[in-house]
């Protein structure tokens, strides 16, 4: 997943041919020497290419596609920034294919840790440049820097911190007697039952896009798997734990319950993420599961006027605290083989300088929670979850950030069998996840 991502299981597509023609790799092949920075004495014209995961903003100016290139040009008249966004289910394989061929973009979207298209993967492969010499690191939270580092060197700049949670329609919840969002799993199930009884679809999910399945799974895991064993994934990597652990079976079983009871929109496997989002903003479903990165689309104007809320999915039992599903978001990386690496670094230094018009525009457009020093929360919708995160520290990263890329794919495909009404059990899903993890994990 934006980017999102953003959680980021992606399928193979061919990248449009124009990108290779303007990429750094093509510049290298043609013998063009654009290796000097954007402020070189010659003022030589430089074209930087950027590839991102996501879709164009539905309303207003798109930050990466429009604002960023315009303000970069104002600051560096000799630099032209060409930006392309690919849908989430296309981006990762496309950028990897181009980078491996030496034709990758100068600037690209990268994910934390072990996520598909993550820092560990791209740094090991030699695709991402070491960003240690950027000038703004003292203003970035240590956690965000570490999540974008490999062997103690940063290879990406996180856009912020993202929460997974529930966007909900306050008026529909009030109609069935809820002035506040439930604080535990049984209460959440009771809410779903009351909505269903009132003729309202409780939850819209676009499971045709399989990565949507993660958006319910990880928040439940945050409240079931980790609270009493925060080092579960370290033990998993060391062979001391298994994804067949009863706590993971319980996580999968809880999510299955929402489908068994028809609380999720009918035929979710035939509905894409954009369609499920439309069901929510049109007032045809009371809730949907996604992240802070989807703020713009989840708050855009639909067929119904209503007040939005945002809360953590409470996978916890009564009397237990709600753990926030929170993780460093994706961000910007630079092509280690770029002929324009110095110029690209200047652009990032300008973007994160903390005071420029570009930085201010970035903060305003960014729906993720800022990890930049002294930047206040931009969107009040996320205040309740952010307060819980800040005040209690009860949070868990997205599980796939500690798994080899490919494990989440198996989790999604096997759980989709459950949604489809096959005889697949939670134990089957957990077994498949564990088998894939052992196949891919290298100590």
XYZ file of C-alpha atoms in Angstrom:
443
model
C 0.000 0.000 0.000
C -0.759 5.128 -1.493
C 2.179 3.259 -1.656
C 1.210 1.809 -0.158
C 0.783 0.858 0.566
C 1.264 0.123 0.583
C 1.408 -3.255 2.148
C 2.442 -4.216 -0.871
C 2.050 -7.404 -2.733
C 2.404 -6.499 -6.372
C 2.085 -8.195 -9.787
C 4.243 -8.159 -12.941
C 3.533 -5.606 -15.629
C 5.575 -4.037 -18.397
C 6.604 -0.446 -17.775
C 5.748 2.107 -20.403
C 8.523 2.513 -22.904
C 9.029 6.207 -22.431
C 10.546 5.786 -18.973
C 13.570 3.897 -20.238
C 14.210 6.654 -22.739
C 14.398 9.309 -20.037
C 15.835 7.251 -17.192
C 19.282 7.511 -15.747
C 20.154 4.157 -17.223
C 19.422 5.432 -20.707
C 21.567 8.477 -20.030
C 24.413 6.205 -19.057
C 23.943 4.093 -22.157
C 23.958 7.133 -24.415
C 27.149 8.395 -22.867
C 25.540 11.599 -21.617
C 27.393 12.956 -18.594
C 24.844 14.469 -16.249
C 26.630 13.403 -13.101
C 27.157 16.937 -11.803
C 24.662 18.343 -9.295
C 21.728 20.565 -10.058
C 23.665 23.697 -9.180
C 26.771 22.990 -11.230
C 28.574 26.002 -12.712
C 27.625 25.090 -16.267
C 23.906 25.129 -15.530
C 23.633 22.054 -17.710
C 20.061 20.863 -18.271
C 19.306 17.779 -16.208
C 16.260 15.517 -16.342
C 15.500 13.531 -13.219
C 12.942 10.733 -13.376
C 10.812 9.589 -10.458
C 8.590 6.522 -10.200
C 6.060 6.080 -7.408
C 3.315 3.762 -6.258
C -0.150 5.244 -6.120
C -2.813 7.109 -8.051
C -3.267 10.732 -9.013
C -5.020 12.816 -6.371
C -8.757 12.779 -6.997
C -9.136 16.432 -5.987
C -6.806 19.402 -6.195
C -3.181 19.467 -7.281
C -1.280 16.188 -6.983
C 1.833 16.790 -4.868
C 4.244 14.439 -6.631
C 2.882 14.799 -10.162
C 2.376 18.571 -10.152
C 3.557 20.495 -7.074
C 6.924 18.804 -6.648
C 8.141 19.197 -10.259
C 6.986 22.826 -10.352
C 8.737 23.852 -7.123
C 11.883 21.899 -7.986
C 12.049 23.804 -11.277
C 11.648 27.107 -9.425
C 14.544 26.249 -7.106
C 16.757 24.542 -9.706
C 15.950 26.034 -13.142
C 18.225 23.526 -14.900
C 16.474 20.470 -13.376
C 13.354 19.004 -14.921
C 11.627 16.385 -12.767
C 9.499 13.866 -14.650
C 7.209 11.842 -12.369
C 5.219 8.692 -13.047
C 2.772 6.984 -10.711
C 1.848 3.345 -11.196
C -1.048 1.530 -9.500
C -0.035 -0.294 -6.349
C -0.403 -3.706 -7.939
C 2.051 -2.810 -10.702
C 4.725 -0.687 -9.145
C 7.069 -3.048 -7.321
C 7.909 -5.476 -10.097
C 8.111 -2.663 -12.638
C 10.645 -0.645 -10.692
C 12.680 -3.749 -9.870
C 12.754 -4.772 -13.532
C 13.976 -1.339 -14.620
C 16.574 -1.066 -11.848
C 17.924 -4.543 -12.601
C 18.269 -3.575 -16.259
C 20.204 -0.422 -15.393
C 17.333 1.720 -16.638
C 15.654 2.599 -13.374
C 14.377 6.017 -12.350
C 16.658 8.408 -10.484
C 14.209 8.627 -7.581
C 11.836 5.825 -6.617
C 9.434 4.659 -3.948
C 10.815 2.260 -1.341
C 9.237 0.427 1.602
C 10.590 -0.239 5.101
C 12.526 -3.283 6.267
C 11.612 -6.610 4.643
C 8.438 -5.481 2.912
C 8.185 -6.269 -0.797
C 10.265 -3.588 -2.477
C 11.773 -2.852 0.912
C 15.047 -1.286 1.966
C 16.668 -4.594 2.897
C 15.886 -6.066 -0.506
C 16.920 -3.087 -2.643
C 20.027 -2.244 -0.606
C 21.293 -5.838 -0.824
C 20.666 -5.825 -4.570
C 22.694 -2.642 -5.000
C 19.730 -0.713 -6.386
C 19.428 1.936 -3.643
C 22.067 4.572 -2.886
C 23.487 5.185 0.591
C 21.886 8.433 1.798
C 24.069 8.994 4.857
C 25.324 12.335 3.545
C 21.909 13.981 3.276
C 21.710 17.060 5.475
C 18.432 16.660 7.383
C 18.802 13.401 9.342
C 18.926 15.168 12.732
C 15.323 16.265 12.112
C 13.960 12.777 11.287
C 12.862 10.466 14.101
C 15.385 7.755 14.902
C 12.814 4.999 14.469
C 11.890 6.142 10.967
C 15.564 6.374 10.012
C 16.290 2.892 11.368
C 13.328 1.361 9.533
C 14.746 2.738 6.285
C 18.300 1.554 7.009
C 20.305 -1.508 6.078
C 23.487 -2.392 7.991
C 23.212 0.931 9.845
C 23.105 3.095 6.708
C 19.934 4.872 5.506
C 18.731 4.023 2.014
C 15.334 5.696 2.076
C 13.569 8.714 3.547
C 10.195 7.794 5.044
C 7.249 9.963 4.139
C 5.944 9.572 7.668
C 4.237 7.137 10.009
C 1.131 5.257 8.899
C -1.716 3.753 10.914
C -3.921 0.913 9.749
C -7.444 1.281 10.992
C -11.145 1.697 10.341
C -12.662 4.652 8.517
C -16.271 4.820 9.665
C -19.491 6.719 9.102
C -20.381 8.394 12.389
C -24.030 8.949 11.505
C -24.610 5.295 10.607
C -23.033 4.203 13.882
C -25.162 6.689 15.799
C -28.283 5.252 14.170
C -27.582 1.922 15.872
C -26.688 3.495 19.215
C -22.921 4.104 19.053
C -21.540 7.527 19.909
C -18.038 6.065 20.287
C -16.201 3.381 18.385
C -15.966 -0.023 20.125
C -12.887 -0.691 22.243
C -12.675 -4.507 22.049
C -13.396 -7.358 19.645
C -16.728 -8.611 21.077
C -18.047 -5.045 21.075
C -16.920 -4.609 17.483
C -18.762 -7.772 16.458
C -21.867 -6.498 18.267
C -21.663 -3.249 16.273
C -21.444 -5.205 13.029
C -24.473 -7.298 14.014
C -26.546 -4.198 14.815
C -25.623 -2.528 11.536
C -26.516 -5.679 9.634
C -29.859 -5.940 11.458
C -30.575 -2.330 10.495
C -30.044 -3.168 6.829
C -26.638 -1.510 6.594
C -23.593 -3.255 5.123
C -21.128 -3.112 8.017
C -17.800 -3.332 6.119
C -16.735 -2.682 2.523
C -13.555 -4.475 1.415
C -12.119 -4.700 -2.091
C -10.592 -8.168 -1.888
C -10.236 -8.396 -5.660
C -7.048 -6.481 -4.814
C -5.560 -9.193 -2.577
C -3.351 -6.844 -0.592
C -6.531 -5.449 1.006
C -6.685 -8.631 3.110
C -3.653 -7.413 5.033
C -5.560 -4.316 6.153
C -7.708 -6.371 8.479
C -5.181 -9.047 9.344
C -2.333 -6.928 10.738
C -4.425 -4.800 13.143
C -5.908 -7.981 14.629
C -2.424 -9.518 14.893
C -1.230 -6.362 16.649
C -3.724 -7.135 19.418
C -3.429 -10.939 19.487
C 0.089 -12.016 18.527
C 2.364 -9.342 19.937
C 1.178 -7.661 23.169
C 2.635 -10.377 25.416
C 5.510 -11.219 23.080
C 6.794 -8.192 21.219
C 9.822 -10.142 20.000
C 7.650 -12.797 18.346
C 9.092 -12.110 14.900
C 12.671 -12.205 16.147
C 11.917 -15.641 17.598
C 10.229 -16.566 14.328
C 13.366 -15.663 12.418
C 15.492 -17.640 14.863
C 13.303 -20.725 14.492
C 11.971 -20.506 18.058
C 8.450 -19.608 16.907
C 6.235 -20.582 14.010
C 3.481 -18.874 12.066
C 1.386 -21.900 13.014
C 1.417 -20.564 16.573
C -2.068 -20.566 18.164
C -1.965 -16.772 18.306
C -1.677 -16.519 14.538
C -4.426 -19.119 14.101
C -6.587 -16.991 16.423
C -5.801 -13.877 14.371
C -6.847 -15.568 11.141
C -9.933 -17.043 12.819
C -11.075 -13.649 14.058
C -10.796 -12.118 10.622
C -12.594 -15.124 9.129
C -15.491 -14.501 11.513
C -16.295 -11.205 9.790
C -16.774 -13.053 6.505
C -18.571 -16.035 8.043
C -21.182 -13.698 9.519
C -21.539 -11.728 6.271
C -20.399 -8.522 7.901
C -18.201 -7.832 4.860
C -19.901 -6.731 1.640
C -21.122 -9.593 -0.531
C -18.763 -10.701 -3.317
C -15.775 -8.790 -1.943
C -13.514 -10.899 -4.166
C -15.170 -9.271 -7.162
C -14.741 -5.735 -5.841
C -11.525 -3.727 -6.149
C -10.174 -1.290 -3.581
C -11.439 1.744 -5.504
C -14.934 0.256 -5.634
C -14.978 -0.557 -1.931
C -13.825 2.960 -1.150
C -16.656 4.296 -3.296
C -19.170 2.169 -1.394
C -17.948 3.796 1.799
C -17.947 7.416 0.621
C -21.362 6.894 -0.982
C -22.749 5.849 2.411
C -23.505 2.282 1.294
C -21.234 0.705 3.912
C -20.580 1.881 7.436
C -16.859 1.045 7.573
C -13.813 0.115 5.560
C -10.324 -0.988 6.591
C -7.327 0.877 5.218
C -4.610 3.277 6.320
C -3.824 6.917 6.881
C -2.394 7.039 3.349
C -5.949 6.744 1.997
C -7.119 9.937 3.706
C -7.781 11.841 0.485
C -9.939 9.159 -1.112
C -11.737 8.198 2.109
C -12.696 11.826 2.793
C -13.539 12.802 -0.775
C -17.089 13.741 -1.718
C -19.422 10.872 -2.533
C -23.144 10.385 -2.945
C -23.762 10.795 0.799
C -22.881 13.571 3.225
C -21.593 12.235 6.541
C -18.965 12.729 9.226
C -15.907 10.492 9.077
C -14.249 8.821 12.010
C -11.017 6.842 12.194
C -10.206 4.228 14.843
C -7.984 1.244 15.416
C -9.586 -2.112 14.629
C -9.934 -3.497 18.167
C -8.744 -7.091 17.936
C -8.233 -7.148 21.710
C -10.346 -8.882 24.329
C -12.376 -6.898 26.911
C -10.227 -5.300 29.584
C -7.127 -5.315 27.396
C -5.713 -2.155 25.786
C -6.100 -1.479 22.084
C -2.764 -1.753 20.291
C -2.300 0.517 17.300
C -1.178 -1.033 14.019
C 1.483 1.526 13.129
C 4.519 1.445 10.897
C 6.981 3.682 9.176
C 5.552 4.511 5.772
C 7.162 4.129 2.413
C 9.343 6.936 1.119
C 11.951 8.119 -1.315
C 15.097 6.288 -2.425
C 17.738 7.156 -5.008
C 19.095 4.935 -7.748
C 22.634 3.925 -6.814
C 23.573 3.868 -10.510
C 21.986 7.193 -11.394
C 24.082 9.475 -13.568
C 22.399 12.339 -11.716
C 22.850 11.178 -8.140
C 24.196 14.498 -6.835
C 21.280 16.423 -8.344
C 18.788 13.933 -6.925
C 20.321 14.369 -3.466
C 19.925 18.136 -3.783
C 16.232 17.653 -4.518
C 15.765 15.516 -1.387
C 17.741 17.994 0.738
C 15.448 20.754 -0.512
C 12.289 18.685 0.002
C 13.176 17.984 3.651
C 14.852 21.263 4.608
C 12.111 22.059 7.135
C 11.365 25.575 5.941
C 10.979 25.908 2.175
C 7.719 26.297 0.285
C 8.308 22.774 -1.016
C 8.586 21.349 2.505
C 5.434 23.212 3.565
C 3.550 21.876 0.542
C 4.775 18.368 1.343
C 3.526 18.594 4.940
C 0.146 19.896 3.811
C -0.290 17.172 1.192
C 1.029 14.293 3.290
C -1.670 12.234 4.993
C 0.860 10.157 6.938
C 1.804 11.230 10.450
C 4.936 13.341 10.225
C 8.241 11.935 11.501
C 9.908 15.322 11.002
C 10.876 17.251 14.133
C 8.254 19.644 15.546
C 5.666 19.144 12.786
C 2.199 19.044 14.320
C -0.528 16.571 13.379
C -2.048 17.767 10.105
C -5.318 15.780 10.039
C -7.537 15.884 13.121
C -9.276 12.718 11.925
C -6.294 10.715 13.182
C -6.017 12.440 16.573
C -7.590 9.707 18.707
C -5.391 6.946 17.283
C -2.323 9.176 17.320
C -2.939 10.101 20.962
C -3.127 6.415 21.877
C 0.091 5.788 19.952
C 1.938 8.740 21.503
C 0.658 8.421 25.066
C 0.715 4.660 25.644
C 3.325 3.361 23.230
C 0.992 0.409 22.580
C 1.739 -0.200 18.917
C 2.966 -2.921 16.571
C 4.445 -2.598 13.081
C 2.799 -4.253 10.074
C 3.764 -7.920 10.388
C 5.037 -8.326 6.830
C 7.857 -5.876 7.528
C 9.603 -8.709 9.390
C 8.820 -11.417 6.826
C 10.554 -12.210 3.542
C 8.656 -10.826 0.576
C 6.254 -13.531 -0.544
C 4.869 -14.654 2.820
C 2.114 -12.049 2.755
C 1.219 -13.162 -0.777
C 0.565 -16.673 0.512
C -1.424 -15.339 3.459
C -3.621 -13.394 1.051
C -4.142 -16.162 -1.480
C -4.995 -18.776 1.155
C -7.327 -16.455 3.034
C -9.030 -15.619 -0.256
C -9.956 -19.308 -0.421
C -11.799 -18.844 2.883
C -13.626 -15.801 1.510
C -14.569 -17.815 -1.569
C -16.250 -20.447 0.608
C -13.706 -23.197 0.124
C -12.937 -25.606 2.952
C -9.647 -23.894 3.767
C -9.201 -23.434 7.526
C -7.258 -20.856 9.536
C -4.795 -23.643 10.309
C -4.333 -24.171 6.551
C -3.568 -20.481 6.087
C -1.078 -20.494 8.961
C 0.607 -23.656 7.678
C 1.010 -22.156 4.217
C 2.474 -18.972 5.693
C 4.960 -20.928 7.798
C 5.998 -23.127 4.872
C 6.650 -20.071 2.702
C 8.503 -18.282 5.487
C 10.921 -21.225 5.979
C 11.379 -21.523 2.239
C 12.414 -17.881 1.913
C 14.053 -17.005 5.209
C 17.832 -17.073 5.337
C 19.374 -16.682 8.776
